[in-house]
XYZ file of N, CA and C in Angstrom:
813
model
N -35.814 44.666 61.587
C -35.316 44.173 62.864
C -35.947 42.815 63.148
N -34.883 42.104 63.871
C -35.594 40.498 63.461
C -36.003 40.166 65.157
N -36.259 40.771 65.752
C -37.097 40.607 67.076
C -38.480 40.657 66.957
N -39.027 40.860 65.566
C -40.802 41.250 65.724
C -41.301 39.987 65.691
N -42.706 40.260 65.697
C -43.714 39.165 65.962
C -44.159 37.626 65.386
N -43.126 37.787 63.963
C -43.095 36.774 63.098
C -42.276 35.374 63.937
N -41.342 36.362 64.267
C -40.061 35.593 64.838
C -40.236 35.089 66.162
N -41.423 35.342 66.708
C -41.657 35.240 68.307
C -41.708 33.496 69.033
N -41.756 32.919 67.880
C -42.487 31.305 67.923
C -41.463 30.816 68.521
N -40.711 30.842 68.946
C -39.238 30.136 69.000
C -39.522 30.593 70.684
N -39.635 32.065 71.079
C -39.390 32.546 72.450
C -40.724 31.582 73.373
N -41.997 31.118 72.948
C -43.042 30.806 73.765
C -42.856 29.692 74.882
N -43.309 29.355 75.720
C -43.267 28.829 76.719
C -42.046 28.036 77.062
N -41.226 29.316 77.328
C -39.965 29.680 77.876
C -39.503 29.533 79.860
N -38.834 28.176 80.138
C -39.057 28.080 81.604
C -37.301 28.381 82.248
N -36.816 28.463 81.387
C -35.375 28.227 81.874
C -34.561 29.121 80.739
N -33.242 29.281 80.557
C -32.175 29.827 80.170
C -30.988 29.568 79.952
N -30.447 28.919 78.829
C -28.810 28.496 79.819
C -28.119 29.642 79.029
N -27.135 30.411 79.209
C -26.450 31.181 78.747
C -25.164 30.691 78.450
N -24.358 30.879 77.178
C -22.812 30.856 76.820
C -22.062 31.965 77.218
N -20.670 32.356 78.348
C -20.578 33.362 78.548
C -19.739 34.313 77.830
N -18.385 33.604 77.667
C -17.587 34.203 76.506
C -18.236 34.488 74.611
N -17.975 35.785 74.692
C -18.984 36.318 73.727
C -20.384 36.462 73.113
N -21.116 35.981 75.161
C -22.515 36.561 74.850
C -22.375 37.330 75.695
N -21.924 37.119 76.910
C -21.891 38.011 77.956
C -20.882 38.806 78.019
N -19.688 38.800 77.433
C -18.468 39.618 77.608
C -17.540 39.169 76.470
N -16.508 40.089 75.685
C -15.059 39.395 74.963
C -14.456 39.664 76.480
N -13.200 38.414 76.266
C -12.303 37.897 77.320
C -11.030 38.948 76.890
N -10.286 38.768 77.493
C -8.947 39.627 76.806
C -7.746 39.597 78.273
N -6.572 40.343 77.608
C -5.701 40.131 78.652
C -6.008 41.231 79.884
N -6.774 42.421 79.701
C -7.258 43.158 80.271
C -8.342 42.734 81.181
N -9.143 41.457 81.386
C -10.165 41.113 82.245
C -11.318 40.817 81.263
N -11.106 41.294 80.153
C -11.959 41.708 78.950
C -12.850 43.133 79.118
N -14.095 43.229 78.023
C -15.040 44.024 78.268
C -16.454 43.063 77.875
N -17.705 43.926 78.797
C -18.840 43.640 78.713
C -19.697 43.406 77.191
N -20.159 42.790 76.931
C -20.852 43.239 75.063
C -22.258 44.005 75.724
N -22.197 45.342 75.146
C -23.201 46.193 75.599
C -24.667 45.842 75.628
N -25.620 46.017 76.559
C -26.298 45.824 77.087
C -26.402 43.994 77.716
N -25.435 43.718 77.893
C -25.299 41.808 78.647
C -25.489 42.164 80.027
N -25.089 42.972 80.493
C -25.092 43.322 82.210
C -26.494 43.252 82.473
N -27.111 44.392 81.896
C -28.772 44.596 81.784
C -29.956 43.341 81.783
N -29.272 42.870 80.509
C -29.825 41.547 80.131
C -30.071 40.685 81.222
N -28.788 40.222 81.830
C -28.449 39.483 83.060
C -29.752 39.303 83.838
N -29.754 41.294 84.269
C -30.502 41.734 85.380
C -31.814 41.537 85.309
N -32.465 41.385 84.044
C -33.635 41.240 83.818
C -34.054 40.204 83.533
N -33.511 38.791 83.304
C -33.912 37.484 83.492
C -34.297 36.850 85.033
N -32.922 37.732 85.554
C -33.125 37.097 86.984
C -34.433 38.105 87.629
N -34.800 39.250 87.200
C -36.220 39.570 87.925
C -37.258 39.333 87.296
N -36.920 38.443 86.256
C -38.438 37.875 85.628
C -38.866 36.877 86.308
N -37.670 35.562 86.939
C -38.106 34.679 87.331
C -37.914 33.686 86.795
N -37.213 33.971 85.397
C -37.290 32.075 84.352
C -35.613 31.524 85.227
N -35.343 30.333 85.276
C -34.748 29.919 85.877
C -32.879 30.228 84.596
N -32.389 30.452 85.430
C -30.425 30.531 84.430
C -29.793 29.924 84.800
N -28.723 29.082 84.313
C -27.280 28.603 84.109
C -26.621 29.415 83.516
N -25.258 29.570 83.428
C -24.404 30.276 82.881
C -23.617 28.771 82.484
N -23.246 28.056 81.323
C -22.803 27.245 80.424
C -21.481 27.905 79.568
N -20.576 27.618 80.604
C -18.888 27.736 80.235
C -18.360 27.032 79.325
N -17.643 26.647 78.874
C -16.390 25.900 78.816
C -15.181 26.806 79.074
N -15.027 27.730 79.727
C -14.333 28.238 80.167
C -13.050 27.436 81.468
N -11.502 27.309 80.444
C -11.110 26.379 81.282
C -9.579 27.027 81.845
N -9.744 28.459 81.662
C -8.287 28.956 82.146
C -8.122 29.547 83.402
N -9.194 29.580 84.110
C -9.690 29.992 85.359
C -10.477 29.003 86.606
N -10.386 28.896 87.518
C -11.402 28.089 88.661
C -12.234 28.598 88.755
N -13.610 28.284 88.686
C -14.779 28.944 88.432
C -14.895 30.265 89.432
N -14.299 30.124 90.455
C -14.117 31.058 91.698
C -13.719 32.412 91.325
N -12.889 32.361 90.477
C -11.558 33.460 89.865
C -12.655 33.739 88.867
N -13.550 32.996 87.945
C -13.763 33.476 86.698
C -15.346 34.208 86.966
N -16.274 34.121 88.009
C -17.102 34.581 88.708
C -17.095 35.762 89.233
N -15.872 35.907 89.583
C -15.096 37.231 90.379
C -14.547 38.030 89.632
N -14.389 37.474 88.096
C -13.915 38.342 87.034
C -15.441 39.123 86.279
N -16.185 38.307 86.445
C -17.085 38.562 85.644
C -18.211 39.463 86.505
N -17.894 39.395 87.875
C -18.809 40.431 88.969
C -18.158 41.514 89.075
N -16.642 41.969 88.712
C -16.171 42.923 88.146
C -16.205 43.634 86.874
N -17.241 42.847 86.332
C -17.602 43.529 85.000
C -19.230 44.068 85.379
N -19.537 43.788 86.208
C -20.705 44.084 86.613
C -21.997 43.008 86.650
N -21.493 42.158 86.123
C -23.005 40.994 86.060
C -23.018 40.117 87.194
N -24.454 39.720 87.605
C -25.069 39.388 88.907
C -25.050 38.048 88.873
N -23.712 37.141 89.192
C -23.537 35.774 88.834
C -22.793 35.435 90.072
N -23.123 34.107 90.088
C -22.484 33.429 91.573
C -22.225 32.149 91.190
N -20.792 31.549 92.051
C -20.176 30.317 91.572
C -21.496 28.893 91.230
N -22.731 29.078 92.008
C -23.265 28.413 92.510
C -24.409 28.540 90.793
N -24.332 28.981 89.905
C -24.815 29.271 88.634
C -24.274 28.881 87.636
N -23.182 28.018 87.554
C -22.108 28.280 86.874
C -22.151 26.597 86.387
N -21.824 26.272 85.233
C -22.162 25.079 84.825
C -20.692 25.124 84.064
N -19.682 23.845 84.342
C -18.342 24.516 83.852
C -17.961 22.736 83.867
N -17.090 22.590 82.701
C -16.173 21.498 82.081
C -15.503 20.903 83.376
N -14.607 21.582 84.247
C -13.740 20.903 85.233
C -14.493 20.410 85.874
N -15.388 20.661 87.081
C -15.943 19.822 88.228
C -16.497 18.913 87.646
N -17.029 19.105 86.480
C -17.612 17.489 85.500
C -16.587 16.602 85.228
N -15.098 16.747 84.819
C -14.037 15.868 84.838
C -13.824 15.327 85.740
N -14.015 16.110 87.223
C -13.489 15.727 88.651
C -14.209 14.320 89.043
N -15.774 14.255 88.289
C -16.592 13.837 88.749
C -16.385 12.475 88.003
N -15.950 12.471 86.769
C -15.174 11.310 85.953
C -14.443 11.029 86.846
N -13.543 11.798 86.871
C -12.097 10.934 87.370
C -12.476 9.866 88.580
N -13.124 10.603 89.952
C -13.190 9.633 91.088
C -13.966 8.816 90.735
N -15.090 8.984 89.595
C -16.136 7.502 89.164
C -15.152 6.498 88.993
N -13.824 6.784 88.254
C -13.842 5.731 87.145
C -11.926 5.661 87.916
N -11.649 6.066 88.782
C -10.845 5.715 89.716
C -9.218 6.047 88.737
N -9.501 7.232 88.031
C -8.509 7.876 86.760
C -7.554 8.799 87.625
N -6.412 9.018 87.257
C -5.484 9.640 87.716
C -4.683 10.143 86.527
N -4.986 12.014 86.354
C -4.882 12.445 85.342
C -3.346 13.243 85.111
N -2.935 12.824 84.345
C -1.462 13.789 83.611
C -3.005 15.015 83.297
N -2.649 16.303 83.567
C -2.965 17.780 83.871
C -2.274 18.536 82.392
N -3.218 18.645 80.968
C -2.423 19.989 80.056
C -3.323 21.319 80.059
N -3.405 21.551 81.087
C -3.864 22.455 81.569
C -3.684 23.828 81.618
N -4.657 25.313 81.875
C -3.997 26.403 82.265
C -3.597 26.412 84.052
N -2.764 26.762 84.150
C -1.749 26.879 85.564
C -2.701 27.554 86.216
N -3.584 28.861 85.935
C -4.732 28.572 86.763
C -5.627 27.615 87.084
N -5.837 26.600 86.638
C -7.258 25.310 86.246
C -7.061 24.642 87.325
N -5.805 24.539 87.716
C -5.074 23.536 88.413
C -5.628 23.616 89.855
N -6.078 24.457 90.704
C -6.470 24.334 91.842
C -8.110 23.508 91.564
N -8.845 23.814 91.036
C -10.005 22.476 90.444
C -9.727 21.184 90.449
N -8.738 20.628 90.251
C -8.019 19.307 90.353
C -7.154 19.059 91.694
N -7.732 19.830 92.783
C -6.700 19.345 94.110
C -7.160 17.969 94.729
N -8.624 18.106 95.057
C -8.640 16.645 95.609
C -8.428 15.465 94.755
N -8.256 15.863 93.620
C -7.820 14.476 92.109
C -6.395 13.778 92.741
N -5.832 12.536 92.921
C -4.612 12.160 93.266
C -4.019 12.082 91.669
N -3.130 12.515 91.437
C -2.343 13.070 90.185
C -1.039 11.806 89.955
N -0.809 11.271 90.944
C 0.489 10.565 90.972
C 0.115 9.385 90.054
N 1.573 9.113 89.059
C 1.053 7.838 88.365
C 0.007 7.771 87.328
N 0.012 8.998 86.730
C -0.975 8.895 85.659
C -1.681 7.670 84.925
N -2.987 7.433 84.653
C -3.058 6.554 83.739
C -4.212 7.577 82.760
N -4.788 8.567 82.751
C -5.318 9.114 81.715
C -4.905 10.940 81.484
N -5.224 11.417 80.434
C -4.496 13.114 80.325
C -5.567 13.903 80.420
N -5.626 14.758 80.633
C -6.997 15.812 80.775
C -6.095 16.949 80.283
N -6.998 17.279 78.945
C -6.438 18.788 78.644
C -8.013 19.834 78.358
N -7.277 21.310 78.765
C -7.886 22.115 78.737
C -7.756 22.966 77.898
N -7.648 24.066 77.647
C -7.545 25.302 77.002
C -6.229 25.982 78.054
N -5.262 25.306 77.596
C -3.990 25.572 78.552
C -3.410 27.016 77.839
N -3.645 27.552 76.588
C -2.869 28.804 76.262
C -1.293 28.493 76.167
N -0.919 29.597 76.807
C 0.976 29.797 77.127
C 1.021 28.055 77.106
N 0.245 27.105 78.032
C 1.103 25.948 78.103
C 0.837 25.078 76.962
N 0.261 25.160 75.651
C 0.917 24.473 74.475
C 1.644 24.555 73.934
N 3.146 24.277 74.870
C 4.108 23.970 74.089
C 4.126 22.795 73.440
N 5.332 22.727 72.755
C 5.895 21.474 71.963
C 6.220 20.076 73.114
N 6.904 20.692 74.398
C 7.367 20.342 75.056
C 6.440 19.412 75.813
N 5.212 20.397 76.619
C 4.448 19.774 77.081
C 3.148 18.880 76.058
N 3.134 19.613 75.169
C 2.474 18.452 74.190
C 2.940 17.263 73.960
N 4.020 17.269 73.620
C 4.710 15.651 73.636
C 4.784 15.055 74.742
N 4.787 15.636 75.972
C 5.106 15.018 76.905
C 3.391 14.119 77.468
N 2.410 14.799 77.064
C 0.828 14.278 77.224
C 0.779 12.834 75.914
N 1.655 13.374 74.788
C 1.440 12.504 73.478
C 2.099 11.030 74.213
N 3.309 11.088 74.881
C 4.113 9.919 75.144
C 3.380 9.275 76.045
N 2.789 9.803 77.270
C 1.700 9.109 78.213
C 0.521 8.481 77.084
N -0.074 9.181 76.652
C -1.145 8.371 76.130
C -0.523 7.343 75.416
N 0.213 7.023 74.350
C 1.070 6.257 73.506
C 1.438 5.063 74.417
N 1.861 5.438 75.432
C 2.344 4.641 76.147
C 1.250 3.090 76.697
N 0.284 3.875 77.055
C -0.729 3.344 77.693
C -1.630 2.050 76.913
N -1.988 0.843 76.961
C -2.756 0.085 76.371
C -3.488 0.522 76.204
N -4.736 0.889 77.333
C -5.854 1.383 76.637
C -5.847 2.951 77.375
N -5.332 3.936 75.808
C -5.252 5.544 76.138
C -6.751 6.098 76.788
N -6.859 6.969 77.181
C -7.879 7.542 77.937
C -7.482 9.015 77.938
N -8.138 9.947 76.786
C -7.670 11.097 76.794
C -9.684 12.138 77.086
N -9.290 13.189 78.075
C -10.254 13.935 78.380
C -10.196 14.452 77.738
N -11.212 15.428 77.282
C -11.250 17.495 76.520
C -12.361 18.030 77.492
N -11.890 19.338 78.163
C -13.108 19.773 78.656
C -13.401 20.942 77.616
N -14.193 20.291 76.528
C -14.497 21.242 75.237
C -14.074 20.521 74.052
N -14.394 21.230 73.113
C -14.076 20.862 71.882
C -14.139 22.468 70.621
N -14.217 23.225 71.633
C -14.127 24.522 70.797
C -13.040 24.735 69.506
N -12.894 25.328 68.288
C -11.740 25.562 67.488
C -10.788 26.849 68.324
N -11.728 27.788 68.134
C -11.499 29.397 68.371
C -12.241 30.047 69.319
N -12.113 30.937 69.941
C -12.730 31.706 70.853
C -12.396 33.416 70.115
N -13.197 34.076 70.502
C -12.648 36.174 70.091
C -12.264 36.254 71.262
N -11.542 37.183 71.291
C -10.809 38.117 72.786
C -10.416 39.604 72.255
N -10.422 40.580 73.008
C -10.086 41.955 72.572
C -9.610 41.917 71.347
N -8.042 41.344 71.294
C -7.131 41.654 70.452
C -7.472 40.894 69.049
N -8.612 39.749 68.965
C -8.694 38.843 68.078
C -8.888 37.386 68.499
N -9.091 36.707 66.954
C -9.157 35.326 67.496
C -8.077 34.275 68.035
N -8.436 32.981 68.857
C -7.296 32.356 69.738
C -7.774 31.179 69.269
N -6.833 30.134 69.039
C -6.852 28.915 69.128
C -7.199 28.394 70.480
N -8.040 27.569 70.192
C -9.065 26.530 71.394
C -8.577 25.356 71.576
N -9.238 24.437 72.922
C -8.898 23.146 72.884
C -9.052 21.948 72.058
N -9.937 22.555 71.250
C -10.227 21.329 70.110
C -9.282 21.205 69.455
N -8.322 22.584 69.021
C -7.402 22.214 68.165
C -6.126 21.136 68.214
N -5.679 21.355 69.482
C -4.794 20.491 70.680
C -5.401 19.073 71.096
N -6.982 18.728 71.028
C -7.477 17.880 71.436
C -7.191 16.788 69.966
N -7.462 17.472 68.755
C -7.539 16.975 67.575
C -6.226 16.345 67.166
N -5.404 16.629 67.622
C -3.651 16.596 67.473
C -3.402 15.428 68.264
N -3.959 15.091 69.537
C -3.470 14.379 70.430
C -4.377 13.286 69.956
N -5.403 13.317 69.517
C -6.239 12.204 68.927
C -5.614 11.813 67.838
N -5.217 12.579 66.575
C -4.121 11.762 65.355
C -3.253 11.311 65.804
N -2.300 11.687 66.872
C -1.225 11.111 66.953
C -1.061 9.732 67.315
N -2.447 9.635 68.376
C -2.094 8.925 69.535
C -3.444 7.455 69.090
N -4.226 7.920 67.906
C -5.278 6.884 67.364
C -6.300 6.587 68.384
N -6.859 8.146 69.018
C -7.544 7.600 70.090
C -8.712 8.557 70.302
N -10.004 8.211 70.600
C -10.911 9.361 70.500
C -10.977 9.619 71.965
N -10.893 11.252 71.894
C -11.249 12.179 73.469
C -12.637 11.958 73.630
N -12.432 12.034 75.257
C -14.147 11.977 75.717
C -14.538 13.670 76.404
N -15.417 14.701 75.547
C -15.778 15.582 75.733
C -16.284 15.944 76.582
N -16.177 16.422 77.831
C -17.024 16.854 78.678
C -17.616 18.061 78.783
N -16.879 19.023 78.251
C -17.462 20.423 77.850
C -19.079 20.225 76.643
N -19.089 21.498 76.752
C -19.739 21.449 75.409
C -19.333 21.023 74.082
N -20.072 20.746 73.291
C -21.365 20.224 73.064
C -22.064 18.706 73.445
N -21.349 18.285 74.535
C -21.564 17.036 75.356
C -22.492 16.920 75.751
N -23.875 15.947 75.053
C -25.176 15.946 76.070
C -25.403 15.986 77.810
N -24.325 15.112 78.083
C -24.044 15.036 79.853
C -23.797 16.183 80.056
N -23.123 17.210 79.340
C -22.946 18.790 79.559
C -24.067 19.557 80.061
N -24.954 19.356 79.249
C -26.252 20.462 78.806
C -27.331 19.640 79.684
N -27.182 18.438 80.238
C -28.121 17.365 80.695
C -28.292 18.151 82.057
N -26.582 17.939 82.162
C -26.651 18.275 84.243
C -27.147 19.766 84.343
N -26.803 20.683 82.927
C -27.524 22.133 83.675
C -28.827 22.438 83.634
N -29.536 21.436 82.614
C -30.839 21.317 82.566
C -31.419 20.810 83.833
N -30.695 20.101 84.873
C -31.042 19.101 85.680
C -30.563 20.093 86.596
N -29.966 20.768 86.896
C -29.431 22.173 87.949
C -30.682 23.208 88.285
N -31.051 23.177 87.168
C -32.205 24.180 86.924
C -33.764 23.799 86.953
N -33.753 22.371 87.048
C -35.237 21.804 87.427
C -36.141 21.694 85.679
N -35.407 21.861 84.680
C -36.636 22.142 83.558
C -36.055 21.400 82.969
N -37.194 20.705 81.969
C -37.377 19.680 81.118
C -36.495 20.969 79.486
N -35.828 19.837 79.144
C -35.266 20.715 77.321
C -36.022 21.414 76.473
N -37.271 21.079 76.471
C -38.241 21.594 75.804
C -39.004 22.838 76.130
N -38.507 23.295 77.420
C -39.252 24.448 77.557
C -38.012 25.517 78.087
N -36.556 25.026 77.783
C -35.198 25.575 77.758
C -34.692 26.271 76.508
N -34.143 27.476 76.496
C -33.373 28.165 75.264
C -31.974 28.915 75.331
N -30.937 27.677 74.691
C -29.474 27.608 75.021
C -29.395 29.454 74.139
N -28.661 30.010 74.460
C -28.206 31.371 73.704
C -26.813 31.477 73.582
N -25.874 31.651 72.764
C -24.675 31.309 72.209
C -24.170 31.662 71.341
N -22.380 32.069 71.247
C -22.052 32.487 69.724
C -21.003 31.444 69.127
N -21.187 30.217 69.373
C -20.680 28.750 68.659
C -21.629 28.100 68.353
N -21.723 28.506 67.016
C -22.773 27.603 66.072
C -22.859 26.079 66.365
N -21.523 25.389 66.495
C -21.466 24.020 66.606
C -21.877 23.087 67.944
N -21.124 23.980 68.782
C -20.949 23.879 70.465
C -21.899 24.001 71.417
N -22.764 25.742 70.861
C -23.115 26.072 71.590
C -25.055 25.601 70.762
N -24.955 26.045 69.580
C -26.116 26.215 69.362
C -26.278 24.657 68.754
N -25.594 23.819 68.090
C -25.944 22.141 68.115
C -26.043 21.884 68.741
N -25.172 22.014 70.059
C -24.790 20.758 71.393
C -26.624 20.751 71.899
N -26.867 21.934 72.235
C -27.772 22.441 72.783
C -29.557 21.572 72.113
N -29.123 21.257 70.626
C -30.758 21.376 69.808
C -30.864 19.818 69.865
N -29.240 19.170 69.955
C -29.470 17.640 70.206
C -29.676 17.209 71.227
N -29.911 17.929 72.293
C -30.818 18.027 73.542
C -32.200 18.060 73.497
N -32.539 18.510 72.946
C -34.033 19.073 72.808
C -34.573 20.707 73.217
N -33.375 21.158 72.969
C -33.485 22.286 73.313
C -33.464 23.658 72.409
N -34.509 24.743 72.447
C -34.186 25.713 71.234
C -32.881 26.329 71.916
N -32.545 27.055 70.375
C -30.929 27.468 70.711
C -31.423 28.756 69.774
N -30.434 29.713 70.598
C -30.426 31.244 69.545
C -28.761 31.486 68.925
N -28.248 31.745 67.978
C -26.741 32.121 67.675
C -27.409 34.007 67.791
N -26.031 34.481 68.506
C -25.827 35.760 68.726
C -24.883 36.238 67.900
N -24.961 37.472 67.132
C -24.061 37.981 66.152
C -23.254 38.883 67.167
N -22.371 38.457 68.179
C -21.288 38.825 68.594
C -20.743 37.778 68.800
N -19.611 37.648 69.605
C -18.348 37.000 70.403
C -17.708 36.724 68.722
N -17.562 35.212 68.726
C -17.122 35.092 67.940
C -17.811 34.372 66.726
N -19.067 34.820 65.976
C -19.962 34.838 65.363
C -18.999 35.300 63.996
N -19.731 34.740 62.746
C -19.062 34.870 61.644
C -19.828 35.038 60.491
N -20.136 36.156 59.475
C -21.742 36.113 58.833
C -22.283 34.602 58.273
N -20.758 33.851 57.766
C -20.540 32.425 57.285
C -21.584 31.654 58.150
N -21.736 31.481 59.578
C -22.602 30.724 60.173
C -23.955 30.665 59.568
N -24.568 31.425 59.189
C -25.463 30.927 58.871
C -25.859 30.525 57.630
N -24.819 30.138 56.798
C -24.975 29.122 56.042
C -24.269 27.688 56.299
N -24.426 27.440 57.464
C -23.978 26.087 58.148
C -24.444 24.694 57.589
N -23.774 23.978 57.096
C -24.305 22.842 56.299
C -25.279 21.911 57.358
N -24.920 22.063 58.526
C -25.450 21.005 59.573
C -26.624 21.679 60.825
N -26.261 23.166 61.190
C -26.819 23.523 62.147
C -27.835 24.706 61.597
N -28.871 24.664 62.306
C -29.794 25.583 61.849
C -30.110 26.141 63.334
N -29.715 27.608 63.788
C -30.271 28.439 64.793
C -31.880 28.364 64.769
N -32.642 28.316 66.065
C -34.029 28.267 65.971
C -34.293 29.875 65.775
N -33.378 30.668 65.920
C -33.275 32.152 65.286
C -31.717 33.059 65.615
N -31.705 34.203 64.597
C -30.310 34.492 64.498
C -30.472 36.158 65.801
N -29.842 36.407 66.615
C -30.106 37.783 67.083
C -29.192 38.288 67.343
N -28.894 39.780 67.384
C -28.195 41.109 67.498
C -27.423 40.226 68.483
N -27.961 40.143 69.412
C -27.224 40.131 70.836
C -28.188 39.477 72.315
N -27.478 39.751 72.999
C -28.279 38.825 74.546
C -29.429 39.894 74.491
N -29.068 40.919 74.599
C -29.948 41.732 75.355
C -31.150 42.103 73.979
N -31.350 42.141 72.690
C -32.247 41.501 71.636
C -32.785 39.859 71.686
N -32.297 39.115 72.510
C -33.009 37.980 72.468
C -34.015 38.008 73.802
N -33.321 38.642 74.999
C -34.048 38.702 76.250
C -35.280 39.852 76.246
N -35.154 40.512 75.499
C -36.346 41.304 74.831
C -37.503 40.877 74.210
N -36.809 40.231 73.382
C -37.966 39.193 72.511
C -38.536 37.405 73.384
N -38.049 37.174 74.400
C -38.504 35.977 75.635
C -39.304 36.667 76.532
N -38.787 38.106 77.284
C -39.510 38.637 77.932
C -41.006 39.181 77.511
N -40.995 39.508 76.495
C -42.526 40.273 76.332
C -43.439 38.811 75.522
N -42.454 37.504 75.966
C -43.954 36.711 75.792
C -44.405 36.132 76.693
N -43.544 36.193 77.531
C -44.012 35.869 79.476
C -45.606 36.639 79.963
């Protein structure tokens, strides 16, 4: 069992937490999803230790409101106000930089973008729209950018795949990657693995990277984005974890574990 004492070096002076939620904390599914056994627990016992948490989304088919409320129906002790998520970071682009976004979005996402003025596009923001990658609406994001002198295309993410009950789903990266060949133009990431990502929840939470440990089942996303921070990172052999990861040409986990509730085991008893 790879929680013993050898392995402990990685957990020590531990001040903070950011958590990945889809497939550390729960598979998603058309059903609401289900919990990954013992994550509820886990939850419960960080927050009465005292080390400080983020919950680190890219979760973009829901308003954080809806996806909070999904996930307190699964039983875990989370509030909007915890929640470190791709959209309100776009929002926060857009009015900087005075952008007015064509939306490829999920039809839920869309209330996140109300105070955005939409009219007259000059840049596209896509999400993890699902049902809405069509052909239709894909071309119709491809012709705006094309159009434009200088294109300006968002991703909140860069994920391939995500797991869900039934299996794996194509992500926004894949759609993001498409609209970048077509259109000869590089997306600006705001999701994960975006340092400004992992910056602001480090900065939410009051702790310096170095005494932070990202936990995650995207080797690339979750557990790179995270180490080019300065931050240790754990890969979890659920969500959508693959034995292949860990022979990753580029990323090296600061350790590999069962699950949330095997890593919060092994942080807690060095407190």
């Amino acid at each position: 069992r790879e929680g013993g004492r050898e392995m402990a070096a990685w957990a020590r002076a531990v001040r903070g937490l950011l958590l990945d939620v889809s497939g550390v904390l729960y598979d998603s599914g058309g059903d609401g999803g289900v919990p990954i056994a013992g994550s509820v627990e886990a939850v419960r016992r960080i927050k009465a230790s005292g080390l400080k948490l983020r919950f680190c989304t890219n979760e973009t088919q829901a308003t954080r409101e809806e996806f909070v409320k999904k996930l307190q129906g699964l039983g875990f002790d989370i509030s909007v106000a915890e929640v470190t998520a791709p959209a309100p970071a776009a929002c926060r682009i857009l009015k900087e930089r005075s952008l007015r976004p064509h939306l490829l979005v999920h039809n839920d996402l869309v209330p996140e973008f109300a105070e955005i003025d939409k009219t007259n596009p000059n840049c596209v923001v896509v999400g993890d729209a699902a049902e809405n990658f069509t052909y239709a609406n894909l071309n119709e994001a491809f012709r705006l950018l094309i159009g434009m002198e200088k294109p300006v295309l968002i991703s909140l993410g860069k994920g391939r795949y995500y797991k869900e009950t039934d299996g794996l789903k194509l992500d926004v990266g894949a759609y993001m990657k498409a609209l970048e060949y077509a259109c000869d133009v590089q997306a600006e990431v705001v999701g994960k693995p975006a340092k400004m990502f992992f910056e602001s929840a480090l900065a939410e939470m009051g702790v310096p990277p170095q005494q932070a440990i990202m936990i995650g089942d995207d080797i690339v996303n979750d557990v790179g984005g995270a180490q080019r921070c300065g931050m240790r990172a754990l890969q979890v052999r659920t969500g959508k974890y693959r034995p292949c990861d860990e022979n990753h040409p580029r990323v090296k986990p600061d350790a590999y574990v069962d699950n949330l509730a095997q890593a919060v085991d092994v942080i807690l008893r060095q407190l």
